[in-house]
PDB file of C-alpha atoms in Angstrom:
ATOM      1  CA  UNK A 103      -6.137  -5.699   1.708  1.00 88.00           C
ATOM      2  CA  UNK A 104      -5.087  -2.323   2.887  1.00 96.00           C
ATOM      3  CA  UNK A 105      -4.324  -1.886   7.132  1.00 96.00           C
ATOM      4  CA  UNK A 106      -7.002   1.328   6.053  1.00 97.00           C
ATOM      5  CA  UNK A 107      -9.428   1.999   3.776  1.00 97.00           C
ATOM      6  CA  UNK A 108     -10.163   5.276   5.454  1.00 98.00           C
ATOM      7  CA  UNK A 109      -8.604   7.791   7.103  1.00 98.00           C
ATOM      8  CA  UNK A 110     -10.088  11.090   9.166  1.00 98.00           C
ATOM      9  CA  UNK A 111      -6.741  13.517   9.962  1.00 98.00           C
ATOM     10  CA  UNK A 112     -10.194  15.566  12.023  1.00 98.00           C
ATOM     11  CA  UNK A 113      -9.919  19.374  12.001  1.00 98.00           C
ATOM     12  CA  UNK A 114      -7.585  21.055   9.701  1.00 97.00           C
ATOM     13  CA  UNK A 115      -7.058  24.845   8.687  1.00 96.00           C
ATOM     14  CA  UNK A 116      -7.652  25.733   5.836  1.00 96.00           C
ATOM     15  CA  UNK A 117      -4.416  25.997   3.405  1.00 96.00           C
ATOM     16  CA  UNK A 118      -2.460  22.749   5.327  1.00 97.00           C
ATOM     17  CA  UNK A 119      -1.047  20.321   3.448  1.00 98.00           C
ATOM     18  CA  UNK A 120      -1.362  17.095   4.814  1.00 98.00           C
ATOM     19  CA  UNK A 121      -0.190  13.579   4.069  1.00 98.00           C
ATOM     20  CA  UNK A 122      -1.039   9.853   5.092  1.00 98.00           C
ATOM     21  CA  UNK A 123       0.377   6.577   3.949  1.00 98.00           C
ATOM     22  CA  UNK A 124      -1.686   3.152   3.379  1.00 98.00           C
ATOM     23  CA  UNK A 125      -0.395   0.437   3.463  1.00 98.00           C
ATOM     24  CA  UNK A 126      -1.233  -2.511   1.241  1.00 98.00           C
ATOM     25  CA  UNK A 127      -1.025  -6.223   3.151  1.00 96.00           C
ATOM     26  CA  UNK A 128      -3.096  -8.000   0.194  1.00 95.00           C
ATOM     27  CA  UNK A 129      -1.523 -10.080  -2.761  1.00 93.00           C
ATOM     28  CA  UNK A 130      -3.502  -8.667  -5.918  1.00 94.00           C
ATOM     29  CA  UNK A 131      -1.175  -7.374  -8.267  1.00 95.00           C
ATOM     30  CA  UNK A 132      -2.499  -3.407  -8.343  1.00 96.00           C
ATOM     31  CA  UNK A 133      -2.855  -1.911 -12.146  1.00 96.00           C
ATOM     32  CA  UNK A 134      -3.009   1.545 -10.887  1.00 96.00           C
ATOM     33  CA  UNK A 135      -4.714   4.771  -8.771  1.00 97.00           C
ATOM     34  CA  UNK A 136      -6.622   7.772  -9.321  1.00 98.00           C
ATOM     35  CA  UNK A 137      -7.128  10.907  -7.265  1.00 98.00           C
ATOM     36  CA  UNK A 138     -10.439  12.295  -7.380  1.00 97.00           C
ATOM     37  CA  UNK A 139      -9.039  15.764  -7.345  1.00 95.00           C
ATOM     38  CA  UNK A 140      -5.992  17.285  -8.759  1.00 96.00           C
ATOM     39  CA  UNK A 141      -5.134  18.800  -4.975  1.00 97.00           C
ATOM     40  CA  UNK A 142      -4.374  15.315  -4.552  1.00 98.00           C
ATOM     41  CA  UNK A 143      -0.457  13.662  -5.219  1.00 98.00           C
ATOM     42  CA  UNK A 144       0.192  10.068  -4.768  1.00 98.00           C
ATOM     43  CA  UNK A 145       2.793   8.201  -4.806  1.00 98.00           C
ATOM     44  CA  UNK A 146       3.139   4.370  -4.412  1.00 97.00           C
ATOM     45  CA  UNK A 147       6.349   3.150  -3.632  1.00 96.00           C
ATOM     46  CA  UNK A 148       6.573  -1.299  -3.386  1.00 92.00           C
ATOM     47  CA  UNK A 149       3.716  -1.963  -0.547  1.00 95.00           C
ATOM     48  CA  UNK A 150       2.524   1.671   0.326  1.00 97.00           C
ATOM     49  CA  UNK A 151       0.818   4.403  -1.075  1.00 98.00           C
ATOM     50  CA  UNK A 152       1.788   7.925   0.169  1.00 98.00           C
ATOM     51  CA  UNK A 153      -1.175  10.846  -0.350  1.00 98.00           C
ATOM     52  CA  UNK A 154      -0.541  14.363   0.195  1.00 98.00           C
ATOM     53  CA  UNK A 155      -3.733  16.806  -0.418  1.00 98.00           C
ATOM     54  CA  UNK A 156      -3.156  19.949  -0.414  1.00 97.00           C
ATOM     55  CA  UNK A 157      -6.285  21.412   0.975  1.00 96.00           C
ATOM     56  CA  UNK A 158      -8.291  24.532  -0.015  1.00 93.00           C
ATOM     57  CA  UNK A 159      -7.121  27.968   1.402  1.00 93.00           C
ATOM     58  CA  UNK A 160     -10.045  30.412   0.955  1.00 90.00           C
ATOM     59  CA  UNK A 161     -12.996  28.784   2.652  1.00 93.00           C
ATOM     60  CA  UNK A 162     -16.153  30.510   3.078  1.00 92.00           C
ATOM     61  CA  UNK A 163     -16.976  28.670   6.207  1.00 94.00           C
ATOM     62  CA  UNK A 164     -15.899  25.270   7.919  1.00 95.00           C
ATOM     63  CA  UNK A 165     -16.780  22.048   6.558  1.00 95.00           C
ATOM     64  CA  UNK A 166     -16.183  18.530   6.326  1.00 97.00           C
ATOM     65  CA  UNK A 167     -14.110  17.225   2.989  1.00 97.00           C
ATOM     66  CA  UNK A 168     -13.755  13.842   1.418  1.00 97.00           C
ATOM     67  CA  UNK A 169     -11.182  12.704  -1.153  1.00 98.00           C
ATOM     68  CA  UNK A 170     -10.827   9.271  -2.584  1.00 98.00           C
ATOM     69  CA  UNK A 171      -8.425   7.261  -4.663  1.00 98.00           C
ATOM     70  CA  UNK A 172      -9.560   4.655  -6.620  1.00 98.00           C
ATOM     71  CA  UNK A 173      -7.080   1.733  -6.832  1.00 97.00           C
ATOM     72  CA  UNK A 174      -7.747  -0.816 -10.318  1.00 97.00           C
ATOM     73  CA  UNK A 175      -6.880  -4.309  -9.515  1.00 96.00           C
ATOM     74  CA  UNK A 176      -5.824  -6.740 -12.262  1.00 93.00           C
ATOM     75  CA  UNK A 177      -8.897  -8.214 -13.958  1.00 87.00           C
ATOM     76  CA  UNK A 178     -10.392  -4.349 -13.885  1.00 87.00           C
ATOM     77  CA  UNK A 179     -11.207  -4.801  -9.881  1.00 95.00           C
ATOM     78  CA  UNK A 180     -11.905  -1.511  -7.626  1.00 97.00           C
ATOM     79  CA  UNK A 181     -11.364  -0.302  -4.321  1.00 97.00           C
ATOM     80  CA  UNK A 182     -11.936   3.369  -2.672  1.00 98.00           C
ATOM     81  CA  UNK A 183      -9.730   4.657  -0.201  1.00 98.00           C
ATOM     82  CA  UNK A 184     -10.849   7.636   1.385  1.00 98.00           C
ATOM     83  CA  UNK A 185      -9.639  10.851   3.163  1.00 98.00           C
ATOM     84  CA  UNK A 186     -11.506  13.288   4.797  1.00 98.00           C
ATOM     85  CA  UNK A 187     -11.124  16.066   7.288  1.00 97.00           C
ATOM     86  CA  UNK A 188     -12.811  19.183   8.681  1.00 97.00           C
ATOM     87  CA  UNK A 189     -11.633  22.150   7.200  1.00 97.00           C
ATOM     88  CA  UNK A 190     -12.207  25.009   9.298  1.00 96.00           C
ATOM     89  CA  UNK A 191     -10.899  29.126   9.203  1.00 90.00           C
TER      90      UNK A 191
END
């Protein structure tokens, strides 16, 4: 339903802001997403869904990060998209 349903952007330093864009090829009508963190923006526009995360700056140490949006379906169906990345120093 998506070309995705996850995407690794691989090392990052710490502080970057980043972005991505899914897009959506299926033909359920969507009800809505959710970030699982507020360092997360989306913003759906027709058949895509642009993410930026802003990712943390002070990091104690490198290590690998996951994010997910939850997209609701009509009929109260789910579906996890997920971003992750390495941050490192």
């Amino acid at each position: 339903m998506w070309n995705k349903i996850e995407h690794d952007f691989g090392n990052i330093k710490a502080g970057t802001r980043i972005e991505f864009t899914f897009e959506y090829t299926g033909e359920k009508i969507i009800r809505g997403f959710k970030a699982s963190c507020s360092c997360i923006t989306l913003y759906p526009k027709n058949k895509t869904l642009r993410v930026v995360w802003n990712t943390r700056k002070d990091i104690p140490e490198s290590y690998e990060s996951f994010k997910f949006i939850t997209v609701t379906y009509a009929q109260e169906e789910l579906e996890v998209l997920t971003l992750k990345c390495t941050l490192v120093k």
